[in-house]
Amino acid sequence: MGDMRAEAAGQAGGAGGGAERAVIAVKDLSLTFQTADGPVYALSNVDLTVAEGDFVSFIGPSGCGKTTLLRVIADLEQASSGSILVNGLTPEAARLGRQYGYVFQAPALYPWRTIERNVMLPLEVMGFSAEERAARAARNLELVNLKGFEKKFPWQLSGGMQQRASIARALCFDPKLMLMDEPFGALDEIVRDKLNEQLLELWRTTRKTVVFVTHSIPEAVFLSTRIVVMSPRPGRIIDVIQCDLPRDRTLDIRETPEFLKVAHRVREGLRAGHSYDD
């Protein structure tokens, strides 16, 4: 187990180095929540580098700190110790500079606004002209295959379509980094598979850097260039797994020996993480 932790630390700190630009650089980061019942140790000594163009998935058991780490990157939580840079900036400066788009677990669309006007909302806040708002909304709704649904209201769309609209909203101001907190977790398997394919195509088309939280091993392996396996609380990085499958993947790849080998390593990492506290 000690060898695995040492290997994970080396991979987490070194991956994305060299000529590749570090979009996210986390060093020795810990986070403790102070509660009425005493301290809750959410993250412990996390080291991670995310390179430009990566699709990195965080996977681990419930309560392991996956979403907390994502929220620290987004400046929605503040670390207790350690350091983090997002595009060379503090998380606060990156947030204020609109350096990333954030997709939540639920679509969080306003029911009284059309899909088009929901997508335009960040652009309104940022002061874009009406003409530019309309052009960007149209372009990004087409990217997520929602052309023709601009004038519909959220309640007229399926759950999967609503989540695609929330992705279009996060893309509308053209951030280089996308943070996605288990966006397909509440959807059935058939819809989830379809959205995984569409997200992978969107990533190839836009060349964004993506950080993605999931509980699903097949989803993590199918989508990712690297998979970060986390332990139960306090969240630590147990393993960082390179996923060298072709970028133009289809769902059929899930039956191949290469896919199953990566999935097995993820599963072994999750088991090792549980035994770490035994």
Tab-separated table of C-alpha atoms in Angstrom:
chain	number	residue	atom	x	y	z
A	1	MET	CA	0.000	0.000	0.000
A	2	GLY	CA	2.892	2.347	0.765
A	3	ASP	CA	4.271	1.770	-2.743
A	4	MET	CA	0.920	2.642	-4.287
A	5	ARG	CA	0.692	5.909	-2.342
A	6	ALA	CA	4.231	6.842	-3.323
A	7	GLU	CA	3.505	6.046	-6.974
A	8	ALA	CA	0.293	8.093	-6.860
A	9	ALA	CA	2.069	11.081	-5.353
A	10	GLY	CA	4.746	10.935	-8.030
A	11	GLN	CA	2.223	10.656	-10.840
A	12	ALA	CA	-0.019	13.372	-9.406
A	13	GLY	CA	2.817	15.813	-9.019
A	14	GLY	CA	4.539	14.964	-12.291
A	15	ALA	CA	1.763	14.327	-14.787
A	16	GLY	CA	1.173	17.233	-17.106
A	17	GLY	CA	4.710	18.529	-16.590
A	18	GLY	CA	7.402	19.169	-19.147
A	19	ALA	CA	6.236	21.144	-22.153
A	20	GLU	CA	2.543	20.870	-21.224
A	21	ARG	CA	1.080	23.889	-19.460
A	22	ALA	CA	-0.379	23.264	-15.998
A	23	VAL	CA	-3.953	24.548	-15.898
A	24	ILE	CA	-4.398	23.399	-12.286
A	25	ALA	CA	-1.518	22.951	-9.839
A	26	VAL	CA	-2.345	21.654	-6.347
A	27	LYS	CA	0.392	21.185	-3.752
A	28	ASP	CA	0.057	19.614	-0.283
A	29	LEU	CA	-3.543	20.819	0.005
A	30	SER	CA	-5.693	19.998	3.037
A	31	LEU	CA	-9.139	21.174	4.097
A	32	THR	CA	-10.759	20.828	7.509
A	33	PHE	CA	-14.328	21.930	8.217
A	34	GLN	CA	-15.001	23.185	11.733
A	35	THR	CA	-18.405	21.984	12.948
A	36	ALA	CA	-20.313	21.976	16.218
A	37	ASP	CA	-19.413	18.285	16.599
A	38	GLY	CA	-15.714	18.907	16.022
A	39	PRO	CA	-13.440	19.105	12.980
A	40	VAL	CA	-14.238	17.212	9.770
A	41	TYR	CA	-11.122	16.362	7.776
A	42	ALA	CA	-12.283	16.574	4.157
A	43	LEU	CA	-8.975	16.597	2.232
A	44	SER	CA	-5.461	15.635	3.278
A	45	ASN	CA	-2.141	16.423	1.567
A	46	VAL	CA	-3.456	16.450	-2.006
A	47	ASP	CA	-0.914	16.928	-4.820
A	48	LEU	CA	-2.213	17.133	-8.387
A	49	THR	CA	-1.372	18.714	-11.722
A	50	VAL	CA	-3.910	18.989	-14.548
A	51	ALA	CA	-2.378	19.763	-17.933
A	52	GLU	CA	-3.939	21.796	-20.713
A	53	GLY	CA	-6.322	19.672	-22.792
A	54	ASP	CA	-6.623	16.923	-20.154
A	55	PHE	CA	-9.927	15.245	-19.317
A	56	VAL	CA	-9.394	14.314	-15.672
A	57	SER	CA	-12.003	12.419	-13.640
A	58	PHE	CA	-12.155	12.291	-9.842
A	59	ILE	CA	-13.591	9.010	-8.575
A	60	GLY	CA	-14.028	7.634	-5.074
A	61	PRO	CA	-16.646	6.616	-2.510
A	62	SER	CA	-19.305	9.023	-1.290
A	63	GLY	CA	-17.858	11.578	1.115
A	64	CYS	CA	-14.273	11.152	-0.096
A	65	GLY	CA	-13.841	14.823	-1.038
A	66	LYS	CA	-14.245	14.662	-4.837
A	67	THR	CA	-16.737	17.504	-4.994
A	68	THR	CA	-14.921	19.372	-2.213
A	69	LEU	CA	-11.708	19.338	-4.259
A	70	LEU	CA	-13.636	20.563	-7.307
A	71	ARG	CA	-15.167	23.337	-5.214
A	72	VAL	CA	-11.730	24.385	-3.935
A	73	ILE	CA	-10.566	24.689	-7.551
A	74	ALA	CA	-13.652	26.826	-8.233
A	75	ASP	CA	-13.112	29.006	-5.121
A	76	LEU	CA	-16.414	27.793	-3.646
A	77	GLU	CA	-14.428	26.373	-0.699
A	78	GLN	CA	-11.091	27.553	0.694
A	79	ALA	CA	-8.257	25.200	1.611
A	80	SER	CA	-7.014	25.105	5.195
A	81	SER	CA	-3.404	24.654	4.074
A	82	GLY	CA	-1.318	24.047	0.980
A	83	SER	CA	-1.465	25.882	-2.331
A	84	ILE	CA	-3.509	25.848	-5.531
A	85	LEU	CA	-3.206	27.762	-8.798
A	86	VAL	CA	-5.748	27.850	-11.633
A	87	ASN	CA	-4.245	29.111	-14.883
A	88	GLY	CA	-1.437	30.571	-12.771
A	89	LEU	CA	-3.893	32.500	-10.586
A	90	THR	CA	-5.364	31.993	-7.152
A	91	PRO	CA	-8.802	30.327	-7.295
A	92	GLU	CA	-10.401	33.645	-6.305
A	93	ALA	CA	-8.658	35.522	-9.130
A	94	ALA	CA	-9.561	32.736	-11.574
A	95	ARG	CA	-13.222	32.925	-10.512
A	96	LEU	CA	-13.345	36.702	-10.805
A	97	GLY	CA	-11.617	36.466	-14.188
A	98	ARG	CA	-14.213	33.953	-15.507
A	99	GLN	CA	-11.450	31.386	-16.076
A	100	TYR	CA	-13.759	28.364	-15.846
A	101	GLY	CA	-17.295	27.143	-16.469
A	102	TYR	CA	-19.035	25.067	-13.773
A	103	VAL	CA	-21.679	22.400	-14.391
A	104	PHE	CA	-23.549	21.302	-11.265
A	105	GLN	CA	-25.180	17.956	-10.471
A	106	ALA	CA	-28.613	19.451	-11.243
A	107	PRO	CA	-29.201	21.651	-14.318
A	108	ALA	CA	-30.247	24.671	-12.168
A	109	LEU	CA	-32.177	26.317	-15.008
A	110	TYR	CA	-34.654	29.105	-14.290
A	111	PRO	CA	-38.125	27.711	-15.173
A	112	TRP	CA	-39.475	31.112	-16.270
A	113	ARG	CA	-36.704	31.672	-18.816
A	114	THR	CA	-36.496	29.923	-22.163
A	115	ILE	CA	-33.545	27.622	-22.827
A	116	GLU	CA	-31.966	30.342	-24.970
A	117	ARG	CA	-32.335	32.947	-22.216
A	118	ASN	CA	-30.985	30.522	-19.596
A	119	VAL	CA	-27.869	30.035	-21.694
A	120	MET	CA	-27.550	33.800	-22.151
A	121	LEU	CA	-27.709	34.545	-18.421
A	122	PRO	CA	-23.932	34.631	-17.710
A	123	LEU	CA	-23.468	36.819	-20.790
A	124	GLU	CA	-26.083	39.264	-19.482
A	125	VAL	CA	-24.265	39.443	-16.142
A	126	MET	CA	-20.966	40.017	-17.963
A	127	GLY	CA	-22.436	42.834	-20.073
A	128	PHE	CA	-22.314	41.313	-23.562
A	129	SER	CA	-24.451	42.996	-26.219
A	130	ALA	CA	-27.809	41.488	-27.176
A	131	GLU	CA	-26.432	40.556	-30.601
A	132	GLU	CA	-23.397	38.796	-29.129
A	133	ARG	CA	-25.546	36.997	-26.546
A	134	ALA	CA	-27.826	35.647	-29.260
A	135	ALA	CA	-24.913	34.522	-31.438
A	136	ARG	CA	-23.132	32.732	-28.590
A	137	ALA	CA	-26.309	31.061	-27.327
A	138	ALA	CA	-27.105	29.783	-30.825
A	139	ARG	CA	-23.556	28.507	-31.346
A	140	ASN	CA	-23.368	26.650	-28.038
A	141	LEU	CA	-26.870	25.207	-28.194
A	142	GLU	CA	-25.925	23.756	-31.562
A	143	LEU	CA	-22.732	22.329	-30.002
A	144	VAL	CA	-24.830	20.362	-27.485
A	145	ASN	CA	-27.407	19.316	-30.114
A	146	LEU	CA	-30.205	21.569	-28.852
A	147	LYS	CA	-30.712	23.625	-31.995
A	148	GLY	CA	-34.460	24.080	-32.452
A	149	PHE	CA	-35.184	24.064	-28.712
A	150	GLU	CA	-34.163	27.676	-28.054
A	151	LYS	CA	-37.692	28.900	-27.271
A	152	LYS	CA	-38.673	25.919	-25.117
A	153	PHE	CA	-38.829	26.177	-21.340
A	154	PRO	CA	-36.886	23.804	-19.076
A	155	TRP	CA	-40.006	21.904	-18.031
A	156	GLN	CA	-40.619	21.047	-21.699
A	157	LEU	CA	-37.264	19.219	-21.986
A	158	SER	CA	-36.083	15.871	-20.672
A	159	GLY	CA	-33.555	15.699	-17.845
A	160	GLY	CA	-30.750	14.917	-20.264
A	161	MET	CA	-31.650	17.852	-22.493
A	162	GLN	CA	-31.776	20.171	-19.494
A	163	GLN	CA	-28.289	19.079	-18.477
A	164	ARG	CA	-27.030	19.693	-22.025
A	165	ALA	CA	-28.495	23.206	-21.779
A	166	SER	CA	-26.556	23.754	-18.540
A	167	ILE	CA	-23.377	22.657	-20.331
A	168	ALA	CA	-24.106	25.155	-23.126
A	169	ARG	CA	-24.539	27.861	-20.476
A	170	ALA	CA	-21.148	26.989	-18.954
A	171	LEU	CA	-19.550	27.126	-22.421
A	172	CYS	CA	-21.157	30.379	-23.542
A	173	PHE	CA	-18.364	32.709	-22.363
A	174	ASP	CA	-15.701	30.371	-23.798
A	175	PRO	CA	-13.748	29.354	-20.684
A	176	LYS	CA	-10.690	27.186	-21.271
A	177	LEU	CA	-11.483	25.070	-18.206
A	178	MET	CA	-14.706	23.159	-17.494
A	179	LEU	CA	-15.495	21.876	-13.986
A	180	MET	CA	-18.258	19.251	-13.959
A	181	ASP	CA	-19.707	17.857	-10.719
A	182	GLU	CA	-21.300	14.499	-11.571
A	183	PRO	CA	-23.598	16.083	-14.174
A	184	PHE	CA	-25.135	12.791	-15.354
A	185	GLY	CA	-25.448	11.023	-11.999
A	186	ALA	CA	-29.244	11.370	-11.746
A	187	LEU	CA	-29.941	10.101	-15.280
A	188	ASP	CA	-30.778	6.569	-16.364
A	189	GLU	CA	-28.050	4.423	-17.916
A	190	ILE	CA	-29.240	4.733	-21.531
A	191	VAL	CA	-29.397	8.542	-21.396
A	192	ARG	CA	-26.104	8.651	-19.507
A	193	ASP	CA	-24.349	6.583	-22.187
A	194	LYS	CA	-25.608	8.909	-24.909
A	195	LEU	CA	-24.519	12.015	-23.021
A	196	ASN	CA	-21.093	10.473	-22.374
A	197	GLU	CA	-20.645	10.073	-26.134
A	198	GLN	CA	-21.807	13.635	-26.758
A	199	LEU	CA	-19.566	15.052	-24.018
A	200	LEU	CA	-16.545	13.243	-25.435
A	201	GLU	CA	-17.281	14.685	-28.889
A	202	LEU	CA	-17.759	18.142	-27.362
A	203	TRP	CA	-14.392	17.860	-25.591
A	204	ARG	CA	-12.658	16.847	-28.832
A	205	THR	CA	-14.344	19.712	-30.701
A	206	THR	CA	-13.709	22.495	-28.185
A	207	ARG	CA	-10.309	21.295	-26.856
A	208	LYS	CA	-11.248	22.420	-23.352
A	209	THR	CA	-9.555	21.151	-20.216
A	210	VAL	CA	-12.159	19.206	-18.208
A	211	VAL	CA	-12.245	18.142	-14.563
A	212	PHE	CA	-15.125	15.736	-13.979
A	213	VAL	CA	-16.504	14.168	-10.784
A	214	THR	CA	-18.146	10.735	-11.015
A	215	HIS	CA	-19.027	7.626	-8.998
A	216	SER	CA	-19.041	5.446	-12.113
A	217	ILE	CA	-15.959	3.440	-13.088
A	218	PRO	CA	-17.114	2.864	-16.720
A	219	GLU	CA	-17.901	6.571	-17.098
A	220	ALA	CA	-14.503	7.609	-15.720
A	221	VAL	CA	-12.600	5.215	-17.991
A	222	PHE	CA	-14.646	6.055	-21.087
A	223	LEU	CA	-14.271	9.823	-20.769
A	224	SER	CA	-10.850	10.416	-19.287
A	225	THR	CA	-7.252	10.895	-20.250
A	226	ARG	CA	-6.392	10.476	-16.553
A	227	ILE	CA	-8.356	9.140	-13.588
A	228	VAL	CA	-7.719	10.368	-10.040
A	229	VAL	CA	-8.720	7.700	-7.489
A	230	MET	CA	-9.508	9.093	-4.033
A	231	SER	CA	-9.714	7.447	-0.612
A	232	PRO	CA	-12.493	7.735	1.954
A	233	ARG	CA	-12.403	10.820	4.163
A	234	PRO	CA	-10.066	12.485	4.646
A	235	GLY	CA	-9.741	12.545	0.873
A	236	ARG	CA	-6.310	11.531	-0.402
A	237	ILE	CA	-5.148	10.634	-3.888
A	238	ILE	CA	-4.580	6.883	-3.928
A	239	ASP	CA	-3.705	6.519	-7.612
A	240	VAL	CA	-3.524	8.578	-10.807
A	241	ILE	CA	-4.187	6.359	-13.804
A	242	GLN	CA	-3.238	7.235	-17.360
A	243	CYS	CA	-5.977	6.235	-19.805
A	244	ASP	CA	-4.338	5.870	-23.213
A	245	LEU	CA	-7.426	4.721	-25.127
A	246	PRO	CA	-7.991	6.430	-28.514
A	247	ARG	CA	-9.665	9.836	-28.226
A	248	ASP	CA	-12.289	8.935	-30.851
A	249	ARG	CA	-13.830	6.299	-28.561
A	250	THR	CA	-17.261	4.751	-28.985
A	251	LEU	CA	-19.198	2.853	-26.343
A	252	ASP	CA	-18.062	-0.425	-27.915
A	253	ILE	CA	-14.588	0.194	-26.483
A	254	ARG	CA	-15.951	-0.758	-23.052
A	255	GLU	CA	-15.784	-4.428	-24.097
A	256	THR	CA	-12.102	-4.345	-25.069
A	257	PRO	CA	-9.278	-5.811	-22.959
A	258	GLU	CA	-7.587	-2.379	-22.815
A	259	PHE	CA	-10.685	-0.742	-21.317
A	260	LEU	CA	-11.224	-3.562	-18.835
A	261	LYS	CA	-7.580	-3.390	-17.738
A	262	VAL	CA	-7.915	0.309	-16.843
A	263	ALA	CA	-11.270	-0.301	-15.122
A	264	HIS	CA	-9.690	-3.105	-13.069
A	265	ARG	CA	-6.898	-0.788	-11.909
A	266	VAL	CA	-9.460	1.850	-10.874
A	267	ARG	CA	-11.390	-0.793	-8.923
A	268	GLU	CA	-8.219	-2.005	-7.230
A	269	GLY	CA	-7.361	1.563	-6.267
A	270	LEU	CA	-10.791	2.052	-4.702
A	271	ARG	CA	-10.394	-1.180	-2.721
A	272	ALA	CA	-6.913	-0.158	-1.578
A	273	GLY	CA	-8.268	3.200	-0.471
A	274	HIS	CA	-10.827	1.520	1.770
A	275	SER	CA	-8.214	-0.821	3.268
A	276	TYR	CA	-5.999	2.203	4.030
A	277	ASP	CA	-8.224	3.072	6.988
A	278	ASP	CA	-8.665	-0.513	8.238
